[in-house]
Tab-separated table of N, CA and C in Angstrom:
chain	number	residue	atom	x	y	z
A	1	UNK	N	0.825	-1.186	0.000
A	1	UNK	CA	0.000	0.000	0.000
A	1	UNK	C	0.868	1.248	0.000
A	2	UNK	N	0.349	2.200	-0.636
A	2	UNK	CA	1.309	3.631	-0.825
A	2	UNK	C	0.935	4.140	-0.055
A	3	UNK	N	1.926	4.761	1.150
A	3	UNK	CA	1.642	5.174	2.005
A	3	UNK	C	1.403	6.749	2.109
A	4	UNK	N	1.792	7.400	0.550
A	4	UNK	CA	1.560	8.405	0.854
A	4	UNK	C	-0.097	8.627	0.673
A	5	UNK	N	-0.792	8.022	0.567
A	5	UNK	CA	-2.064	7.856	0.591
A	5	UNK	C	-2.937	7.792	1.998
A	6	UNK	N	-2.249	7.527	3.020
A	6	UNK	CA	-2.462	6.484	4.366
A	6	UNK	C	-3.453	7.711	4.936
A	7	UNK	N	-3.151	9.316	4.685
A	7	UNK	CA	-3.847	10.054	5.049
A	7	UNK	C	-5.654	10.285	4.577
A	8	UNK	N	-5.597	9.896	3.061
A	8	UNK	CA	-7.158	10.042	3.051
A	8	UNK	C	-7.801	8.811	3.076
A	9	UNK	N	-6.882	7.321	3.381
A	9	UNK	CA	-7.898	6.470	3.955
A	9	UNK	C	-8.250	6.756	5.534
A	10	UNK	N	-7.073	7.391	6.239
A	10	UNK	CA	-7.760	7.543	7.664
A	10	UNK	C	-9.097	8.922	7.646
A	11	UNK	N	-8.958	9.421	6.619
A	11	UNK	CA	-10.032	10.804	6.507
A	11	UNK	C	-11.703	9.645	5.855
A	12	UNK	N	-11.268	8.279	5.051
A	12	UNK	CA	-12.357	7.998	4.474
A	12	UNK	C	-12.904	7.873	5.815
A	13	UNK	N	-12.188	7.139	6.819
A	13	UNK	CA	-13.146	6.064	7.899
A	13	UNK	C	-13.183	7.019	9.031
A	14	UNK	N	-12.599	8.612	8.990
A	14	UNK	CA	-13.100	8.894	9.793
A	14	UNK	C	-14.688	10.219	9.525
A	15	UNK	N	-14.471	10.169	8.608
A	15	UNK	CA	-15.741	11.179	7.777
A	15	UNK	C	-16.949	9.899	7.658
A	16	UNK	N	-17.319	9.026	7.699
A	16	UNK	CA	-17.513	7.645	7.858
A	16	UNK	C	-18.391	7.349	8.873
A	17	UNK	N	-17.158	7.331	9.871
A	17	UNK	CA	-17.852	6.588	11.068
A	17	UNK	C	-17.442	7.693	12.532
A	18	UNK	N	-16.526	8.137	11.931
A	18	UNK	CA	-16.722	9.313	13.620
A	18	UNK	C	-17.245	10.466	13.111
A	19	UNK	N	-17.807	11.323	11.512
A	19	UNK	CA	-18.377	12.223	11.458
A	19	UNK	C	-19.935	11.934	11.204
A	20	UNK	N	-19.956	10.904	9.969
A	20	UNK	CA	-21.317	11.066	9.360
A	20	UNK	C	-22.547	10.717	10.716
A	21	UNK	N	-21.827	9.385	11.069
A	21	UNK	CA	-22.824	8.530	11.924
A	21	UNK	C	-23.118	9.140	13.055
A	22	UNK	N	-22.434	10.642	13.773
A	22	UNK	CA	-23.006	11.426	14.667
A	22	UNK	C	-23.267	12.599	14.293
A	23	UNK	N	-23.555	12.905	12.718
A	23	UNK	CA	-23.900	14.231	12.493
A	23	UNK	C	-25.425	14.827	13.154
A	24	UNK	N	-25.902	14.257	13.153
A	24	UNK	CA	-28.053	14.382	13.610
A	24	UNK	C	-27.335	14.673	14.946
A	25	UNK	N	-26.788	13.954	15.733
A	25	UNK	CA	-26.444	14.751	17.114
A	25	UNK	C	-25.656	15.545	17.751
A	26	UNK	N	-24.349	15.743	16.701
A	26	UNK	CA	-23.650	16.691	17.257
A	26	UNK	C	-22.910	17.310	15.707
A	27	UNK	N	-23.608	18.283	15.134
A	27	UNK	CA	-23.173	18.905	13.586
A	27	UNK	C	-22.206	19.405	13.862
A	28	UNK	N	-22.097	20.180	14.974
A	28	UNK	CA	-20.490	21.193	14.991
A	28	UNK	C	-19.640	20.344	14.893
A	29	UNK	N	-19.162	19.662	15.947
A	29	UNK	CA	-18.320	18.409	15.929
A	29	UNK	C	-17.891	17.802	14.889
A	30	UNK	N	-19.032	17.644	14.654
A	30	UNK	CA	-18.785	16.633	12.952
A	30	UNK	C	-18.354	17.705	11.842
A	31	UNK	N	-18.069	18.319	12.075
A	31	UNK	CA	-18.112	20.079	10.789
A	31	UNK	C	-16.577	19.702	10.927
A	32	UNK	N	-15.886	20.307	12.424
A	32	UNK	CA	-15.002	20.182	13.022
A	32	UNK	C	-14.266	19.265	12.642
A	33	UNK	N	-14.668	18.086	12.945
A	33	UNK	CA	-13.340	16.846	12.480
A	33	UNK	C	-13.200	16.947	11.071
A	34	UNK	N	-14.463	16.860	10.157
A	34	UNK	CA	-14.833	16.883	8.597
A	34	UNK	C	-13.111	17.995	8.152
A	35	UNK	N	-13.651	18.907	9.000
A	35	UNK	CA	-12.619	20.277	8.466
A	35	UNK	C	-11.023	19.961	8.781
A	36	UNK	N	-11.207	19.272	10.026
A	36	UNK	CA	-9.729	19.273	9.989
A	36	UNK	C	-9.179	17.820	9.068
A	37	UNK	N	-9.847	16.752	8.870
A	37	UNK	CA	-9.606	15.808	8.129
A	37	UNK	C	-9.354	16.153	6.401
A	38	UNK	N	-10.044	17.068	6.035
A	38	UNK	CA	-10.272	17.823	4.558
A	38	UNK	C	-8.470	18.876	4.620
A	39	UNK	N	-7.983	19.290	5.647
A	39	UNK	CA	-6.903	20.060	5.926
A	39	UNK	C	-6.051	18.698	5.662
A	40	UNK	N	-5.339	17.871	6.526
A	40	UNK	CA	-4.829	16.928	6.255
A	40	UNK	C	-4.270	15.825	4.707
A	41	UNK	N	-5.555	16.474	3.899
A	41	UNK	CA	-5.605	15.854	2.667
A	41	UNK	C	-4.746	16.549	1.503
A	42	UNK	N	-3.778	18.001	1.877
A	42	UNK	CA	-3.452	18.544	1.232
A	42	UNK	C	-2.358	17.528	0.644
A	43	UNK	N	-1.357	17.105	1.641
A	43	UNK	CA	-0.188	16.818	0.948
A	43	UNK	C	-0.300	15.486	-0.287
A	44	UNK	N	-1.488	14.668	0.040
A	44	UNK	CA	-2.275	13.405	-0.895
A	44	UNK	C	-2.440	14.661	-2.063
A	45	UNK	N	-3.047	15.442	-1.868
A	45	UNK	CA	-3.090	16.163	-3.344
A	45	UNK	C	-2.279	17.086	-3.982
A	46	UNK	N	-1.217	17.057	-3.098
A	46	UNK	CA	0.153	17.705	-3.562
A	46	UNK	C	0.610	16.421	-4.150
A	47	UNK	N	0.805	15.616	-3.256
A	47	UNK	CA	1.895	14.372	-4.295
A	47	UNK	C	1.215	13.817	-5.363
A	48	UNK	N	0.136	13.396	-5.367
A	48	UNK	CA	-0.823	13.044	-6.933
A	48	UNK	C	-2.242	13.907	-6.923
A	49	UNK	N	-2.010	14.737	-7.512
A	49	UNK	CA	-3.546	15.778	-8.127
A	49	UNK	C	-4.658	14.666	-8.418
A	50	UNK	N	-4.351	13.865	-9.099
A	50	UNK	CA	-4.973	13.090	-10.094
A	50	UNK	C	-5.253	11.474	-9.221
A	51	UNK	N	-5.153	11.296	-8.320
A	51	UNK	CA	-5.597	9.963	-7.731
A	51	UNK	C	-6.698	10.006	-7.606
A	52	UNK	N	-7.234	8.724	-8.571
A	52	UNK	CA	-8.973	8.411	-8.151
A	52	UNK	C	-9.457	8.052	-6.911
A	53	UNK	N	-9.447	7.734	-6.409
A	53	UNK	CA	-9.717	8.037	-5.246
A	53	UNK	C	-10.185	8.807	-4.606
A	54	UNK	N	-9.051	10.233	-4.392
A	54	UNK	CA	-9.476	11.437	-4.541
A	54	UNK	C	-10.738	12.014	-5.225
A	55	UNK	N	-9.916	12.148	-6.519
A	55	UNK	CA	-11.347	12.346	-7.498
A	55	UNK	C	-12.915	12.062	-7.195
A	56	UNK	N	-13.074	10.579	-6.653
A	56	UNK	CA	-13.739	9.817	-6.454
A	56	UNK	C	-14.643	10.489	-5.286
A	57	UNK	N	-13.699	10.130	-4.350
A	57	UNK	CA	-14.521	11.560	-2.888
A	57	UNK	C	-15.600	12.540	-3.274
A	58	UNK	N	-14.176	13.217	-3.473
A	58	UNK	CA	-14.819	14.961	-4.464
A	58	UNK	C	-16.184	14.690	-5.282
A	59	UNK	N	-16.348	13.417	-6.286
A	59	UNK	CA	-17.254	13.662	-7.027
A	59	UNK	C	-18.801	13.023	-6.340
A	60	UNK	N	-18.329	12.450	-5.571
A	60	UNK	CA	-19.635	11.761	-4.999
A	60	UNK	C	-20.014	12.716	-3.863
A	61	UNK	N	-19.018	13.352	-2.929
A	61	UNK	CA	-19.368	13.653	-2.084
A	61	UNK	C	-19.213	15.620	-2.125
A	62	UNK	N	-19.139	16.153	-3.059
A	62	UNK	CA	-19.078	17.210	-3.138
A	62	UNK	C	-20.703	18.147	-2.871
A	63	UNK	N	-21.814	17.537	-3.074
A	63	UNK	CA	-23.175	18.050	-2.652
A	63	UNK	C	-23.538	17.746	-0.902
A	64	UNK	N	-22.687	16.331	-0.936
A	64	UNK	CA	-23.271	16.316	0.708
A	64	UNK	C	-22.377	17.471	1.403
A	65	UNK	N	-20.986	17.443	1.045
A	65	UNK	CA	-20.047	18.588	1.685
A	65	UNK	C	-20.697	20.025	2.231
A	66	UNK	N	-21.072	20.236	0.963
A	66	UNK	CA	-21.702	21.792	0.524
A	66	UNK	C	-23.170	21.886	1.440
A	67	UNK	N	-24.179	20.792	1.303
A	67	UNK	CA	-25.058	21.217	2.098
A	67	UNK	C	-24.256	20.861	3.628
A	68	UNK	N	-23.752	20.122	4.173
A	68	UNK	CA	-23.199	20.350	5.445
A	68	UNK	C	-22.871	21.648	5.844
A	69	UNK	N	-21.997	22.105	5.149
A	69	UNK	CA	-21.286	23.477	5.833
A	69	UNK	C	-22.067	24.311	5.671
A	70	UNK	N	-22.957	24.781	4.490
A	70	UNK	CA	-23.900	25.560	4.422
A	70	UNK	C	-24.846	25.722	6.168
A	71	UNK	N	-24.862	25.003	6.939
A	71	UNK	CA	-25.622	25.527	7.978
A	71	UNK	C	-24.340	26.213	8.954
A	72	UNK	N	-23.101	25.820	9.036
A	72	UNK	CA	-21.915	26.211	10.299
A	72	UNK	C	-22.085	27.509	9.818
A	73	UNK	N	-20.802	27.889	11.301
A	73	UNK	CA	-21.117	29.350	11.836
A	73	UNK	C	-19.999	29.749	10.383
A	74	UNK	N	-20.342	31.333	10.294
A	74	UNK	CA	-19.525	32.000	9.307
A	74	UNK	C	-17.964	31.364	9.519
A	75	UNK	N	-17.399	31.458	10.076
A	75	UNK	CA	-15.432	30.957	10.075
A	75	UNK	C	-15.660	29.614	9.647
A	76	UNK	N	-16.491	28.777	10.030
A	76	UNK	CA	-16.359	27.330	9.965
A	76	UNK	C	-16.286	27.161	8.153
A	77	UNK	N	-17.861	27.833	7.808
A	77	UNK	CA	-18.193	27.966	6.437
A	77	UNK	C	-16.917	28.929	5.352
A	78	UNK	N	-16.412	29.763	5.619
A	78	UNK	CA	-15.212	30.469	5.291
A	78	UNK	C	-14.073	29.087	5.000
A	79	UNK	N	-13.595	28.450	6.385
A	79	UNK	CA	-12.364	27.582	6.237
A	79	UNK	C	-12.480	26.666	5.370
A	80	UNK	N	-13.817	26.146	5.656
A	80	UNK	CA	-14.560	24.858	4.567
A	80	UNK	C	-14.535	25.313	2.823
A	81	UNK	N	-14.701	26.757	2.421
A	81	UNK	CA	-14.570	26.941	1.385
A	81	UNK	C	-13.219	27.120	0.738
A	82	UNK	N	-12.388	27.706	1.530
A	82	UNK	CA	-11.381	28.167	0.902
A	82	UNK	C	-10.480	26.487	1.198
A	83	UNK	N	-10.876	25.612	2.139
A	83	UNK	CA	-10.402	24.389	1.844
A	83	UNK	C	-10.520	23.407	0.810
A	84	UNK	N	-12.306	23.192	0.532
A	84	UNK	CA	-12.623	22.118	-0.521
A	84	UNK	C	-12.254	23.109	-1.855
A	85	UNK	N	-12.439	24.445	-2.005
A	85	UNK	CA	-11.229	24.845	-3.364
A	85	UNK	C	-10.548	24.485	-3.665
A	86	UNK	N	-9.632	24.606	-3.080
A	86	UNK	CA	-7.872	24.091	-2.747
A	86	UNK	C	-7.740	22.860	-3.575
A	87	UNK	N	-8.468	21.611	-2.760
A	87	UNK	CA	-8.653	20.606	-3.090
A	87	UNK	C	-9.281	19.884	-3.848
A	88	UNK	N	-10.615	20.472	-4.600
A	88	UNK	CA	-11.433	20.053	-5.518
A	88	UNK	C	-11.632	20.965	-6.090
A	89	UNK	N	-11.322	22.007	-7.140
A	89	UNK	CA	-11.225	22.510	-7.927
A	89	UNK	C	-11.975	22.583	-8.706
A	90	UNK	N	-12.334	21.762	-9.500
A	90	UNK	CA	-13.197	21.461	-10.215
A	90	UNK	C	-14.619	21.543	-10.030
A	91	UNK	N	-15.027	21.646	-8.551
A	91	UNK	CA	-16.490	21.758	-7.920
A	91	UNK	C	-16.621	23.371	-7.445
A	92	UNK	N	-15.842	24.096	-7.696
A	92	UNK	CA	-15.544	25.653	-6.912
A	92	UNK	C	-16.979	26.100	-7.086
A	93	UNK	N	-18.011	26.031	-8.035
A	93	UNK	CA	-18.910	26.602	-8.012
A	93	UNK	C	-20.298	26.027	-6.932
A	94	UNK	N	-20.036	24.678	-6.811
A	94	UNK	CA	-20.908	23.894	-5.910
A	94	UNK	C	-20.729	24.312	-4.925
A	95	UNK	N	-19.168	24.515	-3.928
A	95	UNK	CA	-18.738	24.942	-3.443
A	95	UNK	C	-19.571	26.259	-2.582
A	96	UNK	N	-19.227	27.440	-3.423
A	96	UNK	CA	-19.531	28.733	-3.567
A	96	UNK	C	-21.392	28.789	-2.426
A	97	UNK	N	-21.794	27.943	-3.206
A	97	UNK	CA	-22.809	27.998	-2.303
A	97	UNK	C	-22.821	28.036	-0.493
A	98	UNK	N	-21.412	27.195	-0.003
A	98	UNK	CA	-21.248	27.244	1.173
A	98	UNK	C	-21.607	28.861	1.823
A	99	UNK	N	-21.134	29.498	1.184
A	99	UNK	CA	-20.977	31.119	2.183
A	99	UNK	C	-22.104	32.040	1.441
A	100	UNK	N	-22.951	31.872	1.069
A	100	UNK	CA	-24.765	32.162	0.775
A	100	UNK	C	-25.244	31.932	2.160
């Protein structure tokens, strides 16, 4: 296994099972880890732009992202945008909706 990868399988299982599965009871929290796990993912998309995987995330999960943050407080919604930019590029306009 390539380990420079090792970071967004620990982001799959933890967006997964320590964010999704307690979002209904605790959203900040789950915003919170979501955000700092999405931070973490930079250097996976510094060393390959192009890993499906990646890609893969981004494309499936780029609407649930967007309505998530769309309810956090202004900074949360701010970090979340100028993060999933960064990183998914290609969705900047889905995105955009976060800070509406």
């Amino acid at each position: 296994m390539n380990t420079r990868l090792q970071p967004l399988r620990e982001f799959m299982y933890s967006y997964h099972r320590l964010a999704l599965d307690v979002f209904t009871d605790n959203a900040d929290g789950s915003r919170k880890l979501i955000s700092e796990g999405l931070a973490g993912l930079k250097p996976v998309r510094d060393y390959n732009p192009s890993a499906i995987l990646l890609i893969a995330f981004f494309d499936s999960k780029a609407t649930e992202l967007t309505n998530m943050f769309k309810q956090g407080a202004p900074q949360v919604k701010q970090q979340a945008y100028a993060t999933l930019t960064a990183l998914d590029p290609s969705n900047t306009d889905k995105y955009s909706q976060i800070l509406r």
